[in-house]
PDB file of C-alpha atoms in Angstrom:
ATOM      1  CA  UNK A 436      -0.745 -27.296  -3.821  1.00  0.00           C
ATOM      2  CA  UNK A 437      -2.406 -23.721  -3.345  1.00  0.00           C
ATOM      3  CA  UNK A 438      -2.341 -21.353  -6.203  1.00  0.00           C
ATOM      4  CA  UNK A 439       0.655 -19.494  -4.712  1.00  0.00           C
ATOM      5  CA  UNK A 440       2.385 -22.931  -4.970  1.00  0.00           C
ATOM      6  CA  UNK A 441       1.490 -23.133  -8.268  1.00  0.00           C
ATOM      7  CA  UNK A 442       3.009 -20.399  -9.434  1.00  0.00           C
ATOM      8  CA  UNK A 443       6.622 -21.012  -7.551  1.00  0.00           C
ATOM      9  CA  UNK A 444       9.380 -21.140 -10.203  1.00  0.00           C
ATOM     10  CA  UNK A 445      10.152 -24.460  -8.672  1.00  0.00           C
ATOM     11  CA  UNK A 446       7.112 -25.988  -9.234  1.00  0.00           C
ATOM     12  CA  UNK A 447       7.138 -25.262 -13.117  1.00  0.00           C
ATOM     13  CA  UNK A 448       7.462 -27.883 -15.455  1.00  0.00           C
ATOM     14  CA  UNK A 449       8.681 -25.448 -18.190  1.00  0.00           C
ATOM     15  CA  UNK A 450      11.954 -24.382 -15.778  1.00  0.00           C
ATOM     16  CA  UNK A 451      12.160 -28.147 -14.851  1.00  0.00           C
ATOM     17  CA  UNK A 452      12.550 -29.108 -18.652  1.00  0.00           C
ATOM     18  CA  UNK A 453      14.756 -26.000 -19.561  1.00  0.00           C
ATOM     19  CA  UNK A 454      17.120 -26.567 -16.990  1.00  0.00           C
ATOM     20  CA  UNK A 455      17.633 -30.185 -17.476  1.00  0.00           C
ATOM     21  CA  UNK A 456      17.667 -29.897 -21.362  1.00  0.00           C
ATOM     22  CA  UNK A 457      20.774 -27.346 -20.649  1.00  0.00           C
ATOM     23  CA  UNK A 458      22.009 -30.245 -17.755  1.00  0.00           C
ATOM     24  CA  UNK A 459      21.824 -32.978 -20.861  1.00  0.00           C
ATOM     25  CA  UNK A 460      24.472 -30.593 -23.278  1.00  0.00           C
ATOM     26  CA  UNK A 461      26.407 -29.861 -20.347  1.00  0.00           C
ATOM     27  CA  UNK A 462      26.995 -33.693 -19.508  1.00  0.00           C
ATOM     28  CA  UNK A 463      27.327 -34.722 -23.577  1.00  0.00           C
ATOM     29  CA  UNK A 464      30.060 -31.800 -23.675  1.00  0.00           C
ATOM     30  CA  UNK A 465      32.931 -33.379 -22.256  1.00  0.00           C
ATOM     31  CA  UNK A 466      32.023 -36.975 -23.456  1.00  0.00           C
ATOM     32  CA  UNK A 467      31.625 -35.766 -26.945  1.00  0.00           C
ATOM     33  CA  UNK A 468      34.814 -33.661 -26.803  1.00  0.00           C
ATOM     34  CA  UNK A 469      37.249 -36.528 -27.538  1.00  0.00           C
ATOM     35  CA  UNK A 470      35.166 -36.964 -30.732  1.00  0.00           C
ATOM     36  CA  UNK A 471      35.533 -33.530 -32.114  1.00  0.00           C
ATOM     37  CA  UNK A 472      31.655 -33.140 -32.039  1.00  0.00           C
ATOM     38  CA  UNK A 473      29.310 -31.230 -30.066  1.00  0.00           C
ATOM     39  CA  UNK A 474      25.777 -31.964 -29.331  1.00  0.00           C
ATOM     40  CA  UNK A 475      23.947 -30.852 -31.964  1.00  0.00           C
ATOM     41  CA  UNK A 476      26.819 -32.175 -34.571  1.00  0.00           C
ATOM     42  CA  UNK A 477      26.511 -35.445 -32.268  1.00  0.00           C
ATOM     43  CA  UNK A 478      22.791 -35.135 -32.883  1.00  0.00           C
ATOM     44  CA  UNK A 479      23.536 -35.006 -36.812  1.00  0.00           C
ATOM     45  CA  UNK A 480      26.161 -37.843 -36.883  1.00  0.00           C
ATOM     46  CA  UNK A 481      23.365 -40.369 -35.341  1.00  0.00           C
ATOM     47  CA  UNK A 482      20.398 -39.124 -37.394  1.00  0.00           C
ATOM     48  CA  UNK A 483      23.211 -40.015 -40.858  1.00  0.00           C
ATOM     49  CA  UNK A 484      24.844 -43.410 -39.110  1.00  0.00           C
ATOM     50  CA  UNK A 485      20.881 -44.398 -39.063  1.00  0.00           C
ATOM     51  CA  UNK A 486      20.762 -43.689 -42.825  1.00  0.00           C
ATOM     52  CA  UNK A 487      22.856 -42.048 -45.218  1.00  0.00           C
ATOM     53  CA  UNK A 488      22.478 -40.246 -48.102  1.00  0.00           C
ATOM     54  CA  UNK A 489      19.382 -38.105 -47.054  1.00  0.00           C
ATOM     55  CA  UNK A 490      18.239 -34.620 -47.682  1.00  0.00           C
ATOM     56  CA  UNK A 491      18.734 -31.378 -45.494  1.00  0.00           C
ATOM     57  CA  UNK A 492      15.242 -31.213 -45.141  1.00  0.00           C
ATOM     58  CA  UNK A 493      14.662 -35.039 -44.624  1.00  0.00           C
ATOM     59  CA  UNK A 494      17.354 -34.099 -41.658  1.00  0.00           C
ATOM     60  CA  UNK A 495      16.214 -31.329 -40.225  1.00  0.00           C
ATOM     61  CA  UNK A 496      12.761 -32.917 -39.717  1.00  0.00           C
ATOM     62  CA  UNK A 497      14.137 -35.913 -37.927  1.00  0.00           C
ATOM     63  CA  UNK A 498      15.912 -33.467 -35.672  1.00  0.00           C
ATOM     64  CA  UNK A 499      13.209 -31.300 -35.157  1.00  0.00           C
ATOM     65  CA  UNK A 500      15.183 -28.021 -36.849  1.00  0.00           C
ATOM     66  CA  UNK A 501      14.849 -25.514 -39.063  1.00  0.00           C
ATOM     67  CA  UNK A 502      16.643 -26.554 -42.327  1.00  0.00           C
ATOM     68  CA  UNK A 503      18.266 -22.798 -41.793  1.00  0.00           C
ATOM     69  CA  UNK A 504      19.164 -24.341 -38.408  1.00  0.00           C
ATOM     70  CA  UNK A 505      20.785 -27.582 -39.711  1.00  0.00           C
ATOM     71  CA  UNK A 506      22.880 -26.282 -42.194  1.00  0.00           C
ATOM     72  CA  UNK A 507      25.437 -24.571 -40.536  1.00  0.00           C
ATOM     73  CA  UNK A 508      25.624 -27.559 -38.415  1.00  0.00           C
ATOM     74  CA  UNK A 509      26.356 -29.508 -41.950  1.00  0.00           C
ATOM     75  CA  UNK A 510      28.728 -27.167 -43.599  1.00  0.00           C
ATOM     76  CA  UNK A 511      30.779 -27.371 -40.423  1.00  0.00           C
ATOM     77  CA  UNK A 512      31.000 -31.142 -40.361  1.00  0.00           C
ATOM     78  CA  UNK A 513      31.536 -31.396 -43.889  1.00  0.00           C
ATOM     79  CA  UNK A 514      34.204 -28.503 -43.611  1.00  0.00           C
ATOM     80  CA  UNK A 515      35.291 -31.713 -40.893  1.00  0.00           C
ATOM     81  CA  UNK A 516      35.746 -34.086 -43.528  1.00  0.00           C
ATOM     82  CA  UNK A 517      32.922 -36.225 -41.738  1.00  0.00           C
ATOM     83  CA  UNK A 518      29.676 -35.508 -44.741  1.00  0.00           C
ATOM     84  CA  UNK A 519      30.050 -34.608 -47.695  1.00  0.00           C
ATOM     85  CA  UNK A 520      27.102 -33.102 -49.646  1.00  0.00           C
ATOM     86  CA  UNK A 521      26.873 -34.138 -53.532  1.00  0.00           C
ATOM     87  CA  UNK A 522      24.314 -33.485 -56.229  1.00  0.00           C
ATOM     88  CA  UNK A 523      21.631 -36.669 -56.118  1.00  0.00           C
ATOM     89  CA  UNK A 524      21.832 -39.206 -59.332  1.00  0.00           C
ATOM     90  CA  UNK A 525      18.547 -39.425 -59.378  1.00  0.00           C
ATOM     91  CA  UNK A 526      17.531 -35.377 -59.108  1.00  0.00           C
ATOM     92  CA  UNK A 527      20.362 -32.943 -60.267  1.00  0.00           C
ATOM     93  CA  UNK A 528      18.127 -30.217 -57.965  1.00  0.00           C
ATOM     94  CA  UNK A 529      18.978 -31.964 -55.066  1.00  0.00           C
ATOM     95  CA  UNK A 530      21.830 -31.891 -52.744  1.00  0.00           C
ATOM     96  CA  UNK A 531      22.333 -35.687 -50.785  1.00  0.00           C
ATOM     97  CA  UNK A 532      24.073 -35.476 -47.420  1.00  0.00           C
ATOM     98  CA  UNK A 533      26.803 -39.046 -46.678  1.00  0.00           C
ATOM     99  CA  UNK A 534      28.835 -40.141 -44.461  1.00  0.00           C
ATOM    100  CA  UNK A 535      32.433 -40.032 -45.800  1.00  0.00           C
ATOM    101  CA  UNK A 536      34.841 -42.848 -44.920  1.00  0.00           C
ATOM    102  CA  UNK A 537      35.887 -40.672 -41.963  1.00  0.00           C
ATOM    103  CA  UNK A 538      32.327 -40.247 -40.625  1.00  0.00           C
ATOM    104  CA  UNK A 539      31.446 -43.697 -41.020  1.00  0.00           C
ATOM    105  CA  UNK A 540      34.838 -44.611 -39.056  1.00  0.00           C
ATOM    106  CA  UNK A 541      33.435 -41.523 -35.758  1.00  0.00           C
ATOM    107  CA  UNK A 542      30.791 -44.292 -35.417  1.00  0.00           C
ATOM    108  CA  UNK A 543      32.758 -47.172 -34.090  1.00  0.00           C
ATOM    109  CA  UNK A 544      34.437 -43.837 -31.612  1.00  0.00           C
ATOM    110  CA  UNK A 545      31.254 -43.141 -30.612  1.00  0.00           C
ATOM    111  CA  UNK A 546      29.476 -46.548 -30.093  1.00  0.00           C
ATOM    112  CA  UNK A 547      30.314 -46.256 -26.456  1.00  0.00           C
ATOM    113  CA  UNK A 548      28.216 -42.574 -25.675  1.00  0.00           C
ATOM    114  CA  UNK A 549      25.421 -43.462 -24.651  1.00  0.00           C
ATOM    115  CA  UNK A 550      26.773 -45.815 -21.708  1.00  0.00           C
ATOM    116  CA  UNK A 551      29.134 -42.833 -20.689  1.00  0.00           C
ATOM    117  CA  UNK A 552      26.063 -41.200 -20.358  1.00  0.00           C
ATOM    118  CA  UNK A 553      24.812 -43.396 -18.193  1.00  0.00           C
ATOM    119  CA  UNK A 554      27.215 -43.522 -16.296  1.00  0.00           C
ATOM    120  CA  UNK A 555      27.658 -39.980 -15.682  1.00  0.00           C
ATOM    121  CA  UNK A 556      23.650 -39.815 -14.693  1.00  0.00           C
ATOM    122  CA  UNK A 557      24.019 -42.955 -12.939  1.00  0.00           C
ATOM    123  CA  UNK A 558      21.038 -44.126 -14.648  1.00  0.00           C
ATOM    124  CA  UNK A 559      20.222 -47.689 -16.346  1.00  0.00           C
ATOM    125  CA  UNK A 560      19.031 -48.186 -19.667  1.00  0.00           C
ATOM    126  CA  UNK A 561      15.605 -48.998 -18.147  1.00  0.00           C
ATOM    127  CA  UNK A 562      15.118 -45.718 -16.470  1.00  0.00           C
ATOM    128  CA  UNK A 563      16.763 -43.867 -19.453  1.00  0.00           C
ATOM    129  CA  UNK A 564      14.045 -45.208 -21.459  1.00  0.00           C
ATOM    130  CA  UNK A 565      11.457 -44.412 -18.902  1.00  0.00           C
ATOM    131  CA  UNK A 566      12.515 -41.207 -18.671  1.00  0.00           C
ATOM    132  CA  UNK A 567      12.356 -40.975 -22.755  1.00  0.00           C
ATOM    133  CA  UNK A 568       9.120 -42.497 -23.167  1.00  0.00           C
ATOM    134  CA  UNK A 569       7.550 -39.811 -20.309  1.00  0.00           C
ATOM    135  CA  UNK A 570       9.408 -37.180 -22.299  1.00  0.00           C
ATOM    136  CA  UNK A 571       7.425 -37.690 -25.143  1.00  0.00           C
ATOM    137  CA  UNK A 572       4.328 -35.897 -24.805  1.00  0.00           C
ATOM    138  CA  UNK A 573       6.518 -32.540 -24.993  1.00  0.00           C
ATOM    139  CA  UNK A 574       8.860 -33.703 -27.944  1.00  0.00           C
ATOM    140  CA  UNK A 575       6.717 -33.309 -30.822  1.00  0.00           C
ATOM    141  CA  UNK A 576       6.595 -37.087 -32.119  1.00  0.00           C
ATOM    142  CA  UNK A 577      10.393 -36.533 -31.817  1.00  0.00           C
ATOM    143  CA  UNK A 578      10.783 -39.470 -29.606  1.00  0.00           C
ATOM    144  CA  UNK A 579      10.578 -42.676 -30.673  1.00  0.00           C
TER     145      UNK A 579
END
């Protein structure tokens, strides 16, 4: 590759990554749809099904956000009915985000989203983890 190659919008990783990242939302969208969620409030739902009650902050670090960035995303599922934020027994000062009934229910809903995505990228849970794992150099220790 010659440095005019190099320099072909085509040839950047950056536009590669972009463009797919959009691709991923835009193939969630209509899976997730049926579940009243989008993909960041998809995103949300997993991080609290993996354990619940947490902090914003504990959150928004797992998800690689802002806590500014998280908690719209939190008011609107617990304006849902699917979280509920409540004042921590153990610290007054701090707010703990849960699963309510109703968001522990979305789980068994949404156990089968990941194979629809699968499907829909005609991939197998090999190359899906592949794909992860060669992902992670550019995630930020997000991957795991």
């Amino acid at each position: 590759m010659d440095a005019d190659d190099m320099l072909k919008l085509e040839n950047q990783l950056c536009f590669a990554l972009v463009t797919a990242a959009r691709n991923v939302v835009a193939i969630y969208r209509p899976i997730l749809e049926p579940l009243g969620l989008t993909h960041p409030q998809y995103l949300v739902m997993l991080a609290l099904w993996e354990r619940s009650p947490r902090t914003l902050n504990d959150l928004a670090g797992d998800l690689a956000l802002d806590p500014a960035t998280a908690s719209p995303l939190v008011k609107r599922l617990e304006n849902e009915g699917l979280i509920a934020r409540e004042r921590s027994s153990a610290d007054e000062r701090r707010l703990d985000i849960q699963l309510t009934p109703s968001g522990r229910q979305l789980r068994e809903r949404a156990i089968d989203v990941p194979r629809q995505v699968m499907a829909a990228v005609q991939m197998d849970r090999e190359q899906i983890v592949t794909l992860r794992d060669a992902l992670s150099p550019f995630s930020g220790g997000a991957a795991g």
